[in-house]
């Protein structure tokens, strides 16, 4: 928008008419004081400012405006009937003006100038936008780099923990073998095996991440019995976590078309998290049903729960709830992989949770989608 400031009403009207004829949006002020008020309220691309006005003259107005952050980008053209001496023109430029036109105004010249200022303004606006986008992109890189570094340090730590345990059990085994103590040997072997399993699943998750990144996560889809899969999973989970009771409600009662191992991985991730993030509790509910060729599976715990903000991010790569990240071990990639698996089965993954009261993770997927997603 252009602001014309002139104390002579005829000048205001005639300038306004010409500019509006060329589709410029125009506002007017009949004194320096009124102009300052308007500049505070509105954004102008250009101000055409009469120099000789009672009260504040044009130079004073320009000086005051140059102090407003809002008008930083605003161009000023002075209009002056007299004072064409060089020192006045110089004063105009030094008080923030970008151009100086003497009256009587040649409308063609003024229009050319207005159009040029508009073009410059548009270009500088675009440049500013580009600069902003570039800065944001740089920040986003930087942020990705920081997350990667943090992830490498957590991953190394997570891998080192079971590895150190295995090393310890192997040393103990050596001693027990020397003593010929078979019971203890069996116990240590069992414990080493649990730690090796942990190591294996951590490495498998890391490999999955790199497969997802490179688009190489492949699925081997065929019909399988979900009810049988659930029975097996519940039995295995119960063996390694006997303190938890998993209450299963419902049946699929039909075959599901999908990658059995990958769907199992999602369910194990839900159950493992439900146990990990629910200290002091001993029950988990697993609900399953199939309706209208759609499978619904949910795992509900009564653990620490999550705030709405945390729920929004929980399927993001590397996301871990900050306030509990020290208390519970993890890499923050299990749910990201799970969501990728469900998406690639044409389904949806989600969570309902209340902070301090527990969480319910669920997925919905078609039971017979045969096309590759
Ligand atoms: P990890 O558990 O290895 O950190 P996940 O991707 O499985 O990674 O989970 C991401 C984050 O979501 C966890 O760090 C935790 O903060 C939160 N979370 C996952 N499951 C639950 C749950 N059942 N209850 C509360 N918070 C959970």
Coordinates of C-alpha atoms and ligand atoms in Angstrom, one line a residue:
X1 CA 0.0 0.0 0.0
X2 CA 1.1 3.6 -0.7
X3 CA 0.6 6.4 1.7
X4 CA 0.4 10.0 0.3
X5 CA 1.0 12.7 2.8
X6 CA 0.1 16.3 1.7
X7 CA -1.7 19.1 3.5
X8 CA -3.3 20.3 0.3
X9 CA -6.5 18.3 -0.3
X10 CA -6.5 18.8 -4.1
X11 CA -2.9 17.3 -4.3
X12 CA -4.0 14.3 -2.3
X13 CA -7.1 13.6 -4.4
X14 CA -5.4 14.0 -7.8
X15 CA -2.3 11.8 -6.8
X16 CA -4.6 9.2 -5.3
X17 CA -6.7 9.1 -8.5
X18 CA -3.8 8.6 -10.8
X19 CA -2.2 5.9 -8.7
X20 CA -5.5 4.0 -8.2
X21 CA -6.0 4.1 -11.9
X22 CA -2.9 2.0 -12.1
X23 CA -4.2 -0.5 -9.6
X24 CA -2.1 0.7 -6.6
X25 CA -3.8 0.6 -3.2
X26 CA -3.6 4.1 -1.7
X27 CA -4.0 5.6 1.7
X28 CA -3.8 9.3 2.5
X29 CA -2.8 11.6 5.4
X30 CA -3.2 15.4 5.5
X31 CA -0.5 16.1 8.1
X32 CA 2.8 14.7 9.4
X33 CA 1.2 13.8 12.7
X34 CA -1.6 11.8 11.0
X35 CA 1.0 10.1 8.8
X36 CA 3.0 8.9 11.8
X37 CA -0.1 7.5 13.4
X38 CA -0.9 5.6 10.2
X39 CA 2.6 4.3 9.8
X40 CA 2.4 2.8 13.3
X41 CA -0.8 1.0 12.5
X42 CA -0.3 -0.1 8.9
X43 CA 2.5 -1.4 6.6
X44 CA 3.3 0.7 3.6
X45 CA 5.6 -0.1 0.7
X46 CA 6.0 3.5 -0.2
X47 CA 5.3 6.9 1.3
X48 CA 5.0 10.0 -1.0
X49 CA 5.7 12.8 1.4
X50 CA 5.1 16.5 0.9
X51 CA 8.0 18.5 2.4
X52 CA 6.2 21.8 3.1
X53 CA 3.5 21.2 5.7
X54 CA 2.3 23.2 8.7
X55 CA 3.3 21.4 12.0
X56 CA 5.8 18.6 11.3
X57 CA 7.5 19.1 7.9
X58 CA 8.2 16.2 5.6
X59 CA 11.9 15.8 6.7
X60 CA 10.8 15.5 10.4
X61 CA 8.2 13.0 9.5
X62 CA 10.8 10.9 7.6
X63 CA 13.3 11.1 10.4
X64 CA 10.6 9.9 12.9
X65 CA 9.6 7.1 10.6
X66 CA 13.1 5.9 10.2
X67 CA 13.1 5.0 13.9
X68 CA 10.1 2.7 13.5
X69 CA 11.1 -1.0 13.0
X70 CA 7.7 -1.5 11.2
X71 CA 8.7 1.0 8.5
X72 CA 12.3 -0.3 8.0
X73 CA 11.5 -1.5 4.5
X74 CA 9.4 1.5 3.5
X75 CA 10.6 3.7 0.7
X76 CA 10.0 7.5 0.8
X77 CA 9.7 9.9 -2.1
X78 CA 9.7 13.6 -1.1
X79 CA 7.6 16.1 -3.0
X80 CA 8.6 19.7 -2.9
X81 CA 7.5 22.9 -4.7
X82 CA 10.3 25.1 -3.4
X83 CA 13.5 24.3 -1.6
X84 CA 15.0 22.8 -4.7
X85 CA 18.5 24.0 -3.6
X86 CA 21.0 21.2 -3.3
X87 CA 21.2 21.5 0.5
X88 CA 17.4 20.8 0.8
X89 CA 17.6 17.9 -1.5
X90 CA 20.6 16.5 0.5
X91 CA 18.6 16.9 3.7
X92 CA 15.8 14.9 2.1
X93 CA 18.1 12.0 1.3
X94 CA 19.8 12.1 4.7
X95 CA 16.5 12.0 6.6
X96 CA 15.6 8.6 5.1
X97 CA 14.2 9.5 1.7
X98 CA 15.0 7.4 -1.4
X99 CA 14.0 9.9 -4.0
X100 CA 13.1 13.6 -4.4
X101 CA 10.7 15.1 -6.9
X102 CA 10.0 18.7 -7.3
X103 CA 6.6 20.1 -7.9
X104 CA 4.8 20.5 -10.3
X105 CA 4.8 16.8 -10.4
X106 CA 5.3 15.1 -13.7
X107 CA 2.8 12.2 -13.2
X108 CA 4.5 10.0 -15.8
X109 CA 7.8 10.2 -14.0
X110 CA 6.2 9.7 -10.6
X111 CA 4.4 6.6 -11.9
X112 CA 7.6 5.2 -13.3
X113 CA 9.3 5.7 -9.9
X114 CA 6.4 4.2 -8.0
X115 CA 6.5 1.2 -10.2
X116 CA 10.2 0.8 -9.8
X117 CA 10.0 1.0 -6.0
X118 CA 7.3 -1.6 -6.0
X119 CA 9.4 -3.9 -8.1
X120 CA 12.4 -3.4 -5.8
X121 CA 10.2 -4.0 -2.8
X122 CA 8.9 -7.2 -4.3
X123 CA 12.4 -8.4 -5.1
X124 CA 13.7 -7.6 -1.6
X125 CA 10.7 -9.3 -0.1
X126 CA 11.4 -12.4 -2.2
X127 CA 15.1 -12.3 -1.2
X128 CA 14.2 -12.0 2.5
X129 CA 11.9 -15.0 2.1
X130 CA 14.6 -17.0 0.4
X131 CA 17.1 -16.0 3.1
X132 CA 14.6 -17.1 5.8
X133 CA 14.0 -20.5 4.1
X134 CA 17.7 -21.0 3.7
X135 CA 18.4 -20.2 7.3
X136 CA 15.6 -22.6 8.4
X137 CA 17.0 -25.3 6.2
X138 CA 20.5 -24.8 7.7
X139 CA 19.0 -25.0 11.1
X140 CA 17.1 -28.2 10.1
X141 CA 20.4 -29.7 9.0
X142 CA 22.1 -28.8 12.0
X143 CA 19.3 -30.2 14.0
X144 CA 19.4 -33.5 12.0
X145 CA 23.2 -33.7 12.6
X146 CA 22.7 -33.1 16.4
X147 CA 20.1 -35.8 16.5
X148 CA 22.4 -38.2 14.6
X149 CA 25.3 -37.6 17.0
X150 CA 23.0 -38.0 20.0
X151 CA 21.6 -41.3 18.5
X152 CA 25.1 -42.7 17.8
X153 CA 26.1 -42.0 21.4
X154 CA 22.9 -43.6 22.8
X155 CA 23.2 -46.6 20.4
X156 CA 26.8 -47.2 21.3
X157 CA 25.8 -47.2 25.0
X158 CA 22.8 -49.5 24.4
X159 CA 25.0 -51.9 22.5
X160 CA 27.7 -51.8 25.0
X161 CA 25.5 -52.7 28.0
X162 CA 24.5 -56.3 26.8
X163 CA 27.9 -56.8 25.4
X164 CA 29.6 -56.1 28.7
X165 CA 27.1 -58.5 30.4
X166 CA 27.9 -61.2 27.9
X167 CA 31.6 -60.7 28.6
X168 CA 31.0 -61.0 32.3
X169 CA 29.0 -64.2 32.0
X170 CA 31.6 -65.8 29.7
X171 CA 34.3 -65.1 32.3
X172 CA 32.0 -66.6 35.0
X173 CA 31.4 -69.6 32.7
X174 CA 35.1 -70.2 32.3
X175 CA 35.4 -70.4 36.1
X176 CA 32.4 -72.7 36.5
X177 CA 33.7 -75.0 33.7
X178 CA 37.0 -75.3 35.6
X179 CA 35.1 -76.2 38.7
X180 CA 32.8 -78.6 36.7
X181 CA 29.7 -77.0 38.1
X182 CA 27.0 -77.8 35.5
X183 CA 24.1 -76.1 37.2
X184 CA 25.9 -72.8 37.4
X185 CA 27.2 -73.2 33.8
X186 CA 23.6 -73.7 32.6
X187 CA 22.5 -70.6 34.6
X188 CA 25.2 -68.4 33.2
X189 CA 24.6 -69.7 29.7
X190 CA 20.9 -68.8 30.0
X191 CA 21.8 -65.3 31.1
X192 CA 24.3 -64.7 28.4
X193 CA 21.7 -65.9 25.9
X194 CA 19.2 -63.3 27.1
X195 CA 21.8 -60.6 26.7
X196 CA 22.8 -61.9 23.2
X197 CA 19.1 -61.8 22.3
X198 CA 18.9 -58.1 23.3
X199 CA 22.0 -57.4 21.3
X200 CA 20.5 -59.2 18.3
X201 CA 17.3 -57.2 18.4
X202 CA 19.1 -53.9 18.8
X203 CA 21.2 -54.6 15.8
X204 CA 18.1 -55.8 13.9
X205 CA 16.4 -52.5 14.7
X206 CA 19.4 -50.5 13.5
X207 CA 19.5 -52.5 10.3
X208 CA 15.8 -51.8 9.8
X209 CA 16.3 -48.1 10.1
X210 CA 18.9 -48.1 7.4
X211 CA 16.7 -50.3 5.2
X212 CA 13.8 -47.8 5.7
X213 CA 16.1 -44.9 4.8
X214 CA 17.3 -46.5 1.6
X215 CA 13.8 -47.8 0.7
X216 CA 15.0 -51.4 1.0
X217 CA 12.7 -52.6 3.7
X218 CA 11.1 -55.6 1.9
X219 CA 8.0 -57.6 2.9
X220 CA 7.3 -61.2 2.4
X221 CA 3.5 -61.2 2.5
X222 CA 1.3 -64.2 2.6
X223 CA -1.7 -65.5 4.5
X224 CA -1.0 -66.4 8.2
X225 CA -3.0 -67.1 11.3
X226 CA -2.9 -64.1 13.7
X227 CA -4.5 -66.1 16.5
X228 CA -1.6 -68.6 16.4
X229 CA 0.9 -65.8 16.2
X230 CA -0.6 -64.1 19.3
X231 CA -0.6 -67.3 21.3
X232 CA 3.1 -67.8 20.5
X233 CA 4.0 -64.2 21.2
X234 CA 2.1 -64.1 24.5
X235 CA 3.8 -67.3 25.6
X236 CA 7.3 -66.1 24.8
X237 CA 6.7 -62.7 26.4
X238 CA 5.4 -64.3 29.5
X239 CA 8.5 -66.6 29.7
X240 CA 10.8 -63.6 29.6
X241 CA 8.6 -61.4 31.8
X242 CA 6.8 -63.8 34.2
X243 CA 5.7 -60.9 36.5
X244 CA 3.3 -59.6 33.8
X245 CA 0.0 -61.1 33.0
X246 CA -1.2 -60.5 29.4
X247 CA -5.0 -60.6 29.2
X248 CA -6.1 -61.3 25.6
X249 CA -9.6 -60.3 24.6
X250 CA -11.1 -61.4 21.3
X251 CA -9.8 -63.3 18.2
X252 CA -9.1 -62.6 14.6
X253 CA -10.7 -65.8 13.6
X254 CA -9.4 -65.5 10.0
X255 CA -6.2 -65.4 8.2
X256 CA -4.4 -62.1 7.7
X257 CA -2.5 -61.3 4.5
X258 CA 0.8 -59.7 5.4
X259 CA 4.4 -60.2 6.5
X260 CA 4.0 -62.4 9.6
X261 CA 7.4 -61.7 11.1
X262 CA 7.0 -57.9 10.6
X263 CA 3.5 -57.9 12.2
X264 CA 4.9 -60.0 15.1
X265 CA 7.7 -57.4 15.4
X266 CA 5.1 -54.6 15.8
X267 CA 3.1 -56.6 18.5
X268 CA 6.3 -57.4 20.4
X269 CA 7.3 -53.8 20.3
X270 CA 3.9 -52.8 21.7
X271 CA 4.1 -55.4 24.5
X272 CA 7.7 -54.7 25.3
X273 CA 7.0 -51.0 25.7
X274 CA 3.9 -51.7 27.7
X275 CA 6.0 -53.6 30.2
X276 CA 9.0 -51.3 30.1
X277 CA 7.0 -48.1 30.7
X278 CA 4.7 -49.5 33.4
X279 CA 6.9 -50.2 36.4
X280 CA 5.1 -51.4 39.5
X281 CA 2.2 -52.9 37.5
X282 CA 1.6 -56.5 36.5
X283 CA -1.2 -56.6 33.8
X284 CA -1.5 -55.7 30.2
X285 CA -4.6 -56.0 28.0
X286 CA -4.4 -57.1 24.4
X287 CA -7.5 -56.6 22.3
X288 CA -8.0 -58.1 18.9
X289 CA -10.9 -58.2 16.5
X290 CA -11.7 -58.3 12.8
X291 CA -14.6 -56.4 11.3
X292 CA -15.5 -55.7 7.7
X293 CA -12.1 -57.1 6.5
X294 CA -10.2 -54.8 8.9
X295 CA -8.0 -56.0 11.7
X296 CA -7.8 -54.0 15.0
X297 CA -5.2 -54.8 17.6
X298 CA -4.5 -52.8 20.7
X299 CA -2.1 -53.2 23.7
X300 CA -3.1 -51.3 26.8
X301 CA -1.0 -50.7 29.9
X302 CA -1.6 -48.8 33.1
X303 CA 1.9 -47.3 33.2
X304 CA 3.5 -43.8 33.1
X305 CA 1.4 -42.6 30.1
X306 CA 2.1 -39.6 28.0
X307 CA 1.0 -36.0 27.5
X308 CA -0.8 -35.1 24.3
X309 CA 2.4 -33.3 23.1
X310 CA 4.4 -36.5 23.6
X311 CA 1.8 -38.6 21.9
X312 CA 2.1 -36.5 18.8
X313 CA 5.8 -37.3 18.4
X314 CA 6.0 -40.8 19.6
X315 CA 6.2 -42.4 16.1
X316 CA 9.0 -40.0 15.0
X317 CA 12.4 -41.4 14.4
X318 CA 14.7 -41.2 17.4
X319 CA 12.0 -39.6 19.6
X320 CA 12.1 -40.5 23.3
X321 CA 10.2 -38.7 26.0
X322 CA 12.8 -36.5 27.4
X323 CA 11.8 -36.5 31.1
X324 CA 11.9 -40.4 31.3
X325 CA 14.8 -41.0 28.8
X326 CA 17.3 -41.5 31.7
X327 CA 15.0 -43.8 33.6
X328 CA 14.2 -46.3 30.7
X329 CA 16.7 -47.6 28.2
X330 CA 15.9 -47.4 24.5
X331 CA 16.8 -46.0 21.1
X332 CA 13.6 -44.4 20.2
X333 CA 13.3 -46.3 16.9
X334 CA 10.9 -49.2 17.7
X335 CA 7.7 -47.3 17.2
X336 CA 9.0 -45.6 14.1
X337 CA 9.8 -49.0 12.5
X338 CA 6.4 -50.3 13.7
X339 CA 4.6 -47.3 12.0
X340 CA 6.5 -47.9 8.8
X341 CA 5.6 -51.6 8.9
X342 CA 1.9 -50.9 9.4
X343 CA 1.8 -48.1 6.8
X344 CA 3.3 -50.6 4.3
X345 CA 0.5 -52.9 5.1
X346 CA -2.0 -50.2 4.1
X347 CA -2.9 -49.6 7.8
X348 CA -2.8 -47.0 10.5
X349 CA -1.0 -46.9 13.8
X350 CA -2.0 -44.7 16.8
X351 CA -1.9 -44.1 20.5
X352 CA -4.4 -43.1 23.2
X353 CA -2.9 -42.1 26.5
X354 CA -3.3 -40.1 29.7
X355 CA -0.2 -38.8 31.5
X356 CA 0.4 -40.9 34.6
X357 CA -2.5 -43.3 33.8
X358 CA -1.3 -45.5 31.0
X359 CA -1.2 -45.9 27.3
X360 CA -3.0 -47.8 24.6
X361 CA -1.1 -48.4 21.3
X362 CA -3.1 -49.8 18.4
X363 CA -3.1 -50.5 14.7
X364 CA -5.7 -51.0 12.2
X365 CA -5.0 -52.8 8.9
X366 CA -6.9 -54.5 6.0
X367 CA -6.9 -58.3 6.4
X368 CA -6.6 -59.0 2.7
X369 CA -4.8 -56.2 1.0
X370 CA -2.8 -57.9 -1.7
X371 CA -1.3 -54.9 -3.5
X372 CA 2.1 -53.7 -2.4
X373 CA 2.0 -50.4 -0.5
Ligands
LIG1 P1 12.3 -46.9 22.9 O1 11.3 -47.5 23.9 O2 13.4 -47.8 22.5 O3 12.8 -45.5 23.4 P2 10.1 -46.6 21.0 O4 10.2 -46.1 19.6 O5 9.6 -48.0 21.1 O6 11.6 -46.5 21.5 O7 9.3 -45.6 21.9 C1 9.5 -44.2 21.7 C2 9.2 -43.5 23.0 O8 7.8 -43.5 23.2 C3 9.8 -44.1 24.3 O9 11.1 -43.7 24.5 C4 8.8 -43.6 25.4 O10 9.2 -42.4 25.8 C5 7.5 -43.6 24.6 N1 6.7 -44.8 24.9 C6 6.6 -45.9 24.1 N2 5.7 -46.8 24.6 C7 5.2 -46.3 25.7 C8 4.3 -46.7 26.7 N3 3.6 -47.9 26.6 N4 4.0 -45.9 27.7 C9 4.6 -44.7 27.9 N5 5.5 -44.2 27.0 C10 5.8 -45.0 25.9

